[in-house]
Amino acid sequence: MLQQMFRSARIAAAGAVVLATLGGCQTTDETTPTYNTGPYRQLVTTPRPSDDPRPAPQMMDEPAPQQQASTRPAPRPAPAPRGGNCPTYSPDLPGGYSASGMAFPTGEARSSAIMLHQVMPDEVTLNSEFPYEYHVTNLTGGTLQNVVLMVEDTSNLAITSADPAPTSGGNRATWALGELGPCETRVIRVSGRATALGMASNCITVSYNNVLCAQTRVVQPALAITKTATQQALLCDEIEFVIEVRNTGTGMARNVMVRDELPAGVMLADGSGNSINQSVGDLAPGEAKRITIRAKADRTGTFNNNATASADGGLNAQSNTTNTVITAPALAIQADCTDRQFIGRNFTHQYTVRNTGNGACVDSMVSIDLPAGATVVSTSEGGNVSGGRATWNLGDMAPGASRTVSVTMTASQSGSFRSSATVNCACSEPASDTCTTEMRGIPAILLEVVDENDPVEVGGTEIYTITATNQGSAPDTNIIITVNLPAQQELIEAGGATSANVRGQTITFSPLASLGVGERATWRVTVRAAAQGDVRFAVQMDTDQLTGPVNETEATNLYE
């Protein structure tokens, strides 16, 4: 009896055939399953000969149909890991694809070890390569060994490539998958081509064999602990520590405790302190449990840390040391603009942004509030003007990086035009600066002199009209008009925008304090023709803004 208890038994299980078709079909072979198309294909079977030992194909989790009584003894099923321990697996189906499946070896997922799925397109184009997939799922909580997927038969379907590549090629390809872990699914991605119109199909099967040995165990639990941490983060970001404690021994580790003292300057994100002391319970051999810690640093720098684990029986372990570098961006902005400009000319406000910190400035944004009364002519690349504001999305700025933005404007009136700019980015305080341009106008006075009567008979009168018009963009001040009468004329009267002062043949009008943009001032001088001659009525204008006098004359013919 004792020898029988220690005798090893070999577990073997062979799969049946699954047929996948394009578009749905039914063959006349009674051993071949047929498929109905739809969002998920339902596998339908036709009667099989009674001596066929293969299980009838069916949908996963549906009861297997009753097989006909066999005329020969059915092969003894090999012991296998118990099925139905894993969540139901269904392949993800892209549009235009359907799936068919079969559980091996019994046809029922609850009592089988392996589930096969084929994911096939509903329709393909002649001679065009198309992809399809085989999904092999371990339904058990144990490892299946020596798993082999085989293409039993193909019809109008040529395999052109596969990932992974088959261990033997051709249209009867074979994939030696080796071990298939508990509840593990392997996906084989295949490309094929149909070379004739009609239906294209292929049949696959799967096999495995496991070795089960009985033995007396000598166990010793052992602990191993590893720790990972965020390697680099910004000061405003959370740091994530992940601690994994594992029983690397061969016996149960009981009452396992994990302890972690965070480094100075790092606190738990919830503000509850800077250490944890947590029980993870018992760990079976090979079992591992993870603890995730979220924390935040209160300053920049490099932080080193490790964790420890302990269990009953004096078991202890210390983790590796983690290193986390905390950085932070810092923003600076500097304005550069034209101090003075004349009305009608463009002026530019330029701002240079720099990241003076040691961390990346993520999602950097610059906004410039534009001065009232200014008209935007253009912006630097990427600028967007809306509602009196120009903005730029500068993206990420590495430590030490700089970017320059600018806006060019014009103004139709004099005055101070001030803009203010602000730069922002994640995890940094904003920075601001201002820029001011003084807009100045240019006075430009047109002087005109016109006589009303020409020619004039001796003894007659002549009236001269003197007009000063400011055609510039700024006022002019202290405008003085001086008239020199020719000897052949005698003054009768003079007046207008300002009063006249007469000395001999010279008439000087009192200064006009200011002549605004577009304004006009007029003076009139009335004279008598005292003698004949071709005379010149001479006028001179002086202003504060003129660097020299402006002279204008009017010719008049006096006759007898």
XYZ file of C-alpha atoms in Angstrom:
560
model
C 0.000 0.000 0.000
C 2.779 2.466 0.879
C 4.440 1.831 -2.486
C 1.140 2.507 -4.197
C 0.768 5.828 -2.324
C 4.138 7.032 -3.640
C 3.734 5.650 -7.127
C 3.551 8.527 -9.684
C 0.702 8.763 -12.160
C 0.860 10.436 -15.543
C -1.987 12.694 -16.536
C -2.752 12.908 -20.236
C -5.577 14.571 -22.088
C -6.150 14.881 -25.769
C -8.347 17.563 -27.378
C -11.025 17.209 -29.967
C -11.374 19.141 -33.235
C -12.851 22.636 -33.527
C -13.967 23.874 -36.929
C -14.124 27.631 -37.725
C -15.759 28.872 -40.916
C -16.055 32.185 -42.705
C -19.618 33.328 -43.170
C -21.218 30.184 -41.722
C -21.628 26.855 -43.442
C -22.786 23.245 -43.007
C -20.998 20.287 -44.531
C -22.289 16.837 -45.341
C -19.666 15.195 -43.131
C -21.570 14.031 -40.072
C -18.458 14.379 -37.918
C -18.080 18.075 -38.738
C -19.686 20.780 -36.583
C -21.541 23.674 -38.207
C -21.745 27.317 -37.109
C -24.370 29.987 -37.181
C -23.145 33.566 -37.674
C -23.947 36.345 -35.266
C -22.294 38.631 -32.718
C -20.890 35.465 -31.103
C -21.114 32.265 -33.135
C -23.092 29.425 -31.677
C -21.515 26.058 -32.291
C -24.019 23.459 -33.547
C -23.147 19.814 -34.125
C -24.582 17.158 -36.389
C -24.799 13.515 -35.283
C -21.522 11.627 -35.048
C -20.849 7.934 -35.505
C -21.277 6.042 -32.277
C -17.673 4.861 -32.295
C -16.260 8.392 -32.432
C -14.682 9.017 -28.989
C -14.290 12.759 -29.481
C -16.561 15.025 -27.452
C -19.258 16.879 -29.274
C -18.300 20.583 -29.769
C -20.482 23.084 -27.983
C -20.585 26.604 -26.567
C -18.706 27.317 -23.324
C -20.739 26.778 -20.118
C -23.585 24.931 -21.921
C -24.350 21.318 -20.994
C -22.796 18.811 -23.333
C -25.326 16.947 -25.536
C -25.759 13.220 -24.884
C -23.456 11.149 -27.074
C -24.746 8.059 -28.775
C -23.851 4.752 -27.207
C -20.473 3.590 -28.470
C -19.998 0.134 -29.957
C -16.500 -0.049 -28.556
C -15.078 0.838 -25.126
C -14.336 4.522 -24.808
C -10.724 5.398 -23.953
C -10.135 5.870 -20.241
C -9.872 9.600 -19.527
C -6.592 10.598 -17.931
C -6.810 12.444 -14.627
C -6.570 16.200 -15.113
C -6.802 19.323 -12.997
C -10.369 20.153 -12.134
C -11.937 22.694 -14.528
C -14.302 25.551 -13.889
C -11.925 27.328 -11.462
C -11.382 30.339 -13.702
C -13.618 33.234 -14.706
C -15.356 32.679 -18.014
C -13.054 33.877 -20.772
C -14.440 35.429 -23.951
C -12.231 36.866 -26.674
C -12.593 40.539 -27.551
C -14.320 40.714 -30.933
C -13.623 43.565 -33.350
C -16.335 44.559 -35.789
C -16.992 41.958 -38.464
C -15.518 39.098 -36.414
C -17.119 36.174 -34.607
C -15.836 33.502 -32.256
C -16.425 29.754 -31.748
C -15.249 27.682 -28.819
C -14.961 24.174 -27.371
C -13.922 22.869 -23.964
C -11.514 19.902 -23.776
C -11.627 17.054 -23.044
C -15.296 16.705 -21.979
C -16.945 19.453 -23.979
C -18.103 21.147 -20.733
C -16.168 24.042 -19.274
C -16.951 22.952 -15.681
C -15.316 19.562 -16.152
C -12.674 20.403 -18.759
C -9.103 21.618 -18.575
C -8.723 23.694 -21.744
C -11.023 26.009 -23.698
C -10.231 26.686 -27.356
C -11.595 29.719 -29.214
C -11.226 30.693 -32.834
C -11.808 34.347 -33.744
C -12.556 34.560 -37.484
C -13.828 37.298 -39.822
C -17.360 36.884 -41.088
C -16.304 37.575 -44.644
C -13.019 38.009 -46.510
C -11.950 38.995 -50.025
C -10.576 36.451 -52.456
C -6.749 36.254 -52.427
C -6.515 39.003 -49.779
C -4.568 38.283 -46.613
C -6.686 38.495 -43.449
C -5.930 37.996 -39.727
C -7.577 35.553 -37.343
C -6.726 34.157 -33.906
C -6.586 30.997 -31.802
C -7.181 31.501 -28.042
C -6.034 28.699 -25.722
C -7.257 29.056 -22.104
C -6.340 26.979 -19.056
C -9.649 26.459 -17.206
C -7.951 25.051 -14.137
C -6.211 26.418 -11.095
C -3.102 24.364 -11.931
C -0.450 24.442 -14.611
C -1.030 22.372 -17.744
C 2.123 20.932 -19.250
C 3.165 20.088 -22.787
C 0.249 21.965 -24.330
C 0.232 21.531 -28.124
C -2.170 23.213 -30.577
C -2.501 21.527 -33.967
C -4.272 22.410 -37.194
C -6.063 19.195 -38.141
C -7.442 20.241 -41.470
C -7.954 23.298 -43.686
C -10.219 23.957 -46.634
C -9.562 26.857 -48.996
C -7.387 28.528 -46.341
C -3.627 28.946 -46.690
C -1.654 30.092 -43.637
C 0.749 32.882 -44.619
C 2.206 33.862 -41.227
C 1.704 33.446 -37.495
C 2.844 35.020 -34.225
C 4.264 33.070 -32.535
C 5.587 31.048 -35.442
C 4.497 27.403 -35.465
C 6.974 24.701 -34.534
C 6.012 22.948 -37.753
C 4.703 24.747 -40.792
C 2.345 24.261 -43.691
C -1.431 24.238 -43.458
C -1.175 21.530 -40.736
C 0.776 23.805 -38.450
C 1.629 22.855 -34.867
C 2.366 25.131 -31.912
C 4.162 23.628 -28.906
C 3.028 26.038 -26.170
C 4.750 24.253 -23.278
C 3.256 25.099 -19.888
C -0.038 26.991 -19.571
C -0.412 28.604 -16.193
C -3.586 28.638 -14.081
C -6.367 30.514 -15.895
C -3.776 31.689 -18.442
C -4.787 32.429 -22.023
C -2.370 32.298 -24.940
C -3.309 34.014 -28.200
C -1.862 32.874 -31.532
C -2.311 35.505 -34.225
C -2.473 33.984 -37.688
C -2.715 35.479 -41.171
C -4.209 33.522 -44.005
C -5.577 33.795 -47.514
C -8.532 32.150 -49.283
C -7.730 31.248 -52.887
C -11.185 30.247 -54.099
C -14.700 31.624 -53.791
C -17.090 29.894 -51.418
C -16.205 28.894 -47.898
C -12.839 28.791 -46.141
C -12.400 26.745 -42.993
C -9.907 25.143 -40.677
C -10.048 22.611 -37.826
C -7.832 22.718 -34.748
C -7.225 20.437 -31.795
C -5.281 20.671 -28.572
C -3.481 18.196 -26.365
C -1.632 18.247 -23.068
C -0.187 15.875 -20.542
C 0.636 16.509 -16.910
C 2.698 14.568 -14.463
C 1.294 14.162 -10.961
C 3.607 12.841 -8.315
C 2.880 12.001 -4.710
C 5.605 12.732 -2.246
C 6.337 13.625 1.314
C 7.104 17.316 1.748
C 9.769 18.812 3.959
C 8.969 22.512 4.196
C 10.643 25.675 5.380
C 8.963 29.068 4.827
C 11.143 32.016 3.857
C 10.389 35.689 3.260
C 11.561 37.975 0.473
C 10.520 41.600 0.224
C 10.992 44.000 -2.657
C 10.159 47.663 -2.898
C 9.703 49.960 -5.877
C 9.203 53.716 -5.829
C 8.538 56.546 -8.218
C 11.999 57.338 -9.529
C 11.373 60.995 -10.331
C 8.458 63.298 -9.545
C 7.586 66.942 -9.267
C 7.143 68.501 -5.862
C 3.375 68.726 -6.350
C 3.047 65.074 -7.455
C 2.427 62.043 -5.285
C 5.126 59.413 -4.767
C 4.005 55.807 -5.097
C 5.752 53.071 -3.114
C 4.868 49.442 -3.903
C 5.988 46.790 -1.422
C 5.729 43.109 -2.313
C 6.352 40.444 0.289
C 6.609 36.870 -0.937
C 6.950 33.476 0.692
C 9.880 32.035 -1.212
C 10.046 28.973 0.997
C 8.147 25.711 0.989
C 5.914 26.063 4.040
C 3.230 28.460 5.250
C 4.568 31.780 6.577
C 2.244 32.874 9.356
C 1.370 36.319 10.745
C 3.438 38.250 8.205
C 3.991 41.929 9.076
C 5.340 44.682 6.824
C 6.986 47.800 8.272
C 8.116 50.925 6.430
C 9.559 54.105 7.923
C 9.413 56.845 5.255
C 12.435 59.140 4.957
C 12.451 62.578 6.537
C 10.654 65.082 4.348
C 8.145 62.518 3.050
C 4.692 62.046 4.575
C 1.787 59.770 3.761
C -0.519 61.478 1.275
C -3.457 61.366 3.699
C -1.393 63.206 6.315
C -1.585 60.358 8.851
C 2.151 60.163 9.467
C 5.332 58.882 7.901
C 5.286 55.143 8.702
C 3.190 52.013 8.185
C 2.989 48.777 10.191
C 0.632 46.470 8.338
C -0.340 42.825 8.669
C -0.712 40.816 5.472
C -1.815 37.611 7.216
C -0.465 34.183 6.235
C 1.422 33.513 3.010
C 1.370 30.137 1.334
C 4.522 28.970 -0.452
C 5.011 31.157 -3.513
C 2.218 33.497 -2.506
C 2.872 37.217 -2.588
C 0.964 40.234 -1.381
C 1.403 43.859 -2.345
C 0.992 47.050 -0.398
C 0.765 50.379 -2.184
C 1.710 53.539 -0.309
C 1.042 57.065 -1.583
C 3.113 59.866 -0.145
C 4.215 63.436 -0.829
C 7.487 65.255 -0.290
C 7.622 68.682 1.310
C 10.826 69.730 -0.470
C 13.006 68.892 -3.427
C 15.901 66.462 -3.169
C 16.729 62.747 -3.254
C 14.956 60.407 -0.823
C 16.180 56.868 -0.006
C 14.055 54.233 1.691
C 13.598 50.501 2.362
C 11.043 48.253 4.092
C 11.165 45.134 6.301
C 8.985 42.047 6.766
C 8.680 39.564 9.633
C 6.695 36.402 10.437
C 6.337 33.734 13.111
C 9.342 31.525 13.674
C 11.817 34.416 13.573
C 11.484 35.017 9.837
C 12.797 38.438 8.756
C 13.620 40.127 5.461
C 14.731 43.576 4.338
C 13.949 45.101 0.947
C 16.185 46.848 -1.495
C 16.735 50.588 -1.104
C 14.680 52.842 -3.365
C 15.722 56.277 -4.589
C 13.252 59.039 -5.480
C 14.341 62.381 -6.922
C 11.922 65.260 -6.324
C 12.263 68.306 -8.553
C 10.262 71.487 -9.087
C 10.027 74.015 -11.917
C 10.394 77.748 -11.311
C 9.170 80.364 -13.765
C 10.630 83.763 -14.645
C 9.458 86.254 -17.277
C 11.161 89.370 -18.653
C 9.622 92.114 -20.819
C 11.317 93.884 -23.718
C 9.449 96.574 -25.639
C 9.799 99.839 -27.544
C 9.808 102.742 -25.084
C 8.582 105.400 -27.545
C 6.972 105.314 -30.926
C 5.180 107.701 -33.271
C 1.468 107.360 -33.919
C 0.848 105.263 -37.025
C 3.969 103.178 -36.581
C 3.994 99.627 -35.204
C 5.332 98.851 -31.745
C 6.176 95.411 -30.286
C 5.870 94.023 -26.754
C 8.091 90.961 -26.291
C 8.273 88.619 -23.298
C 10.898 85.932 -22.622
C 9.905 83.042 -20.331
C 12.488 80.843 -18.546
C 12.281 77.718 -16.409
C 14.868 78.425 -13.737
C 13.982 75.358 -11.649
C 15.265 71.776 -11.764
C 11.984 70.151 -12.806
C 10.080 70.128 -16.081
C 7.461 72.845 -16.524
C 4.463 70.917 -17.871
C 1.711 72.600 -19.937
C 3.298 76.053 -19.917
C 0.919 78.867 -20.877
C 1.656 82.569 -21.514
C -1.091 85.209 -21.660
C -0.671 88.914 -22.478
C -3.389 91.389 -21.533
C -3.328 93.895 -24.400
C -3.512 97.693 -23.867
C -6.814 99.422 -24.549
C -6.889 101.432 -27.759
C -4.202 99.335 -29.463
C -4.817 97.267 -32.577
C -2.997 93.941 -32.951
C -0.993 93.700 -36.172
C 0.562 90.263 -35.592
C 1.767 87.796 -32.946
C 4.709 85.442 -32.766
C 4.139 81.834 -33.810
C 1.355 80.075 -31.943
C -0.301 83.223 -30.609
C -4.082 83.356 -30.333
C -5.839 86.721 -29.821
C -9.289 86.830 -28.257
C -11.114 89.321 -26.050
C -8.217 91.715 -25.506
C -5.779 88.919 -24.658
C -3.101 87.025 -26.581
C -2.215 83.498 -25.417
C 0.418 80.882 -26.257
C 0.568 77.205 -25.298
C 4.293 76.544 -24.902
C 3.921 72.865 -23.930
C 6.587 71.386 -21.665
C 9.727 73.357 -20.803
C 12.770 71.467 -19.539
C 14.895 72.944 -16.745
C 16.884 75.874 -18.127
C 14.725 76.172 -21.254
C 13.383 79.523 -22.448
C 10.770 80.687 -24.940
C 10.016 84.131 -26.348
C 6.608 85.429 -27.422
C 5.672 88.807 -28.834
C 2.743 90.855 -30.068
C 3.031 93.739 -32.555
C 0.455 96.542 -32.302
C -0.384 99.994 -33.626
C -2.298 102.956 -32.131
C -4.095 105.940 -33.657
C -3.738 108.214 -30.661
C -1.009 109.333 -28.349
C -0.614 108.091 -24.802
C 0.842 105.250 -22.752
C 0.097 101.713 -23.946
C 0.797 99.121 -21.265
C 0.547 95.327 -21.519
C 0.974 92.738 -18.765
C 2.024 89.099 -19.253
C 1.692 86.079 -16.985
C 3.182 82.589 -17.412
C 1.847 79.462 -15.710
C 2.741 75.777 -15.652
C 1.991 72.757 -13.519
C 3.636 72.677 -10.098
C 5.018 76.219 -10.257
C 4.010 79.633 -9.025
C 3.058 81.987 -11.907
C 5.376 84.818 -12.968
C 4.346 88.217 -14.384
C 5.851 91.332 -15.964
C 4.648 94.489 -17.745
C 5.696 96.512 -20.764
C 4.825 100.152 -21.656
C 5.220 102.130 -24.894
C 4.659 105.888 -25.077
C 2.955 106.780 -28.375
C 3.719 110.253 -29.733
C 2.243 112.172 -32.615
C 3.993 114.412 -35.259
C 2.518 117.845 -35.881
C 2.428 118.982 -39.521
C 0.949 122.465 -40.167
C -0.010 123.553 -43.650
C 0.267 127.353 -44.169
C -1.908 128.902 -46.930
C -2.271 132.562 -48.093
C -4.999 133.580 -50.585
C -5.919 137.033 -51.984
C -9.557 137.753 -52.853
C -9.079 140.422 -55.559
C -6.320 140.228 -58.119
C -5.530 142.507 -59.951
C -6.390 145.521 -57.820
C -6.655 149.126 -59.069
C -4.616 151.696 -57.164
C -6.859 153.075 -54.428
C -8.781 149.814 -54.191
C -8.687 147.283 -51.335
C -7.368 143.735 -51.124
C -8.145 141.086 -48.503
C -5.661 138.345 -47.698
C -6.809 135.183 -45.859
C -4.110 133.306 -43.903
C -4.929 129.708 -42.870
C -2.900 127.272 -40.702
C -4.098 123.608 -40.719
C -2.597 120.862 -38.529
C -2.423 117.808 -40.794
C -0.205 115.837 -38.403
C -0.861 113.334 -35.601
C -0.018 115.576 -32.635
C -0.899 119.110 -31.538
C 1.469 121.996 -32.271
C 1.903 124.866 -29.826
C 2.786 128.541 -29.745
C 1.897 129.289 -33.393
C 3.025 132.801 -34.418
C 2.028 134.403 -37.749
C 4.079 137.390 -39.049
C 3.099 139.432 -42.161
C 5.414 141.817 -44.099
C 3.407 144.296 -46.265
C 4.976 145.470 -49.519
C 5.635 149.273 -49.813
C 2.839 149.660 -52.403
C 0.200 148.602 -49.835
C -1.237 150.292 -46.739
C -2.824 148.361 -43.834
C -6.493 148.950 -43.225
C -7.158 146.251 -40.566
C -5.929 142.853 -39.369
C -7.470 140.185 -37.100
C -8.513 136.563 -36.794
C -7.602 133.679 -34.488
C -5.397 136.045 -32.461
C -4.995 139.806 -32.225
C -2.581 141.766 -34.412
C 0.344 143.952 -33.375
C 1.459 146.449 -36.080
C 4.869 148.020 -36.358
C 5.372 149.861 -39.653
C 4.818 147.432 -42.525
C 5.140 144.396 -40.205
C 2.100 142.755 -38.626
C 2.712 140.211 -35.850
C -0.239 138.177 -34.561
C -0.242 137.098 -30.936
C 0.807 133.438 -30.408
C -1.888 130.753 -30.798
C -1.434 128.507 -27.745
C -2.222 125.200 -29.483
C -3.480 123.831 -32.759
C -4.855 120.315 -32.329
C -4.781 117.443 -34.790
C -7.048 118.350 -37.742
C -7.746 121.882 -36.415
C -7.569 125.045 -38.497
C -6.850 128.700 -37.556
C -7.553 131.719 -39.826
C -6.342 135.338 -39.895
C -7.460 138.128 -42.282
C -5.492 141.220 -43.405
C -7.184 144.066 -45.369
C -4.939 146.548 -47.288
C -5.276 149.494 -49.739
C -3.346 149.622 -53.012
C -1.229 152.811 -52.659
C 0.877 152.514 -55.813
C 1.081 150.308 -58.846
C 3.366 147.282 -58.979
C 3.682 143.464 -59.003
C 3.921 142.920 -55.234
C 4.433 139.952 -52.905
C 2.372 139.626 -49.736
C 4.780 137.673 -47.441
C 3.718 135.526 -44.440
C 5.969 133.656 -41.945
C 4.870 131.000 -39.407
C 6.818 129.820 -36.364
C 5.826 127.073 -33.828
C 7.381 125.219 -30.901
C 7.619 121.974 -32.838
C 9.114 123.467 -36.001
C 12.875 123.683 -36.187
C 12.645 126.674 -38.580
C 10.080 129.153 -39.937
C 7.603 128.361 -42.722
C 7.286 131.116 -45.377
C 4.453 131.623 -47.823
C 3.851 134.508 -50.314
C 0.927 135.609 -52.451
C 1.497 137.628 -55.654
C -0.856 140.555 -56.354
C -0.868 142.932 -59.378
C -1.612 146.582 -58.518
C -2.405 148.847 -61.500
C -3.517 152.455 -62.413
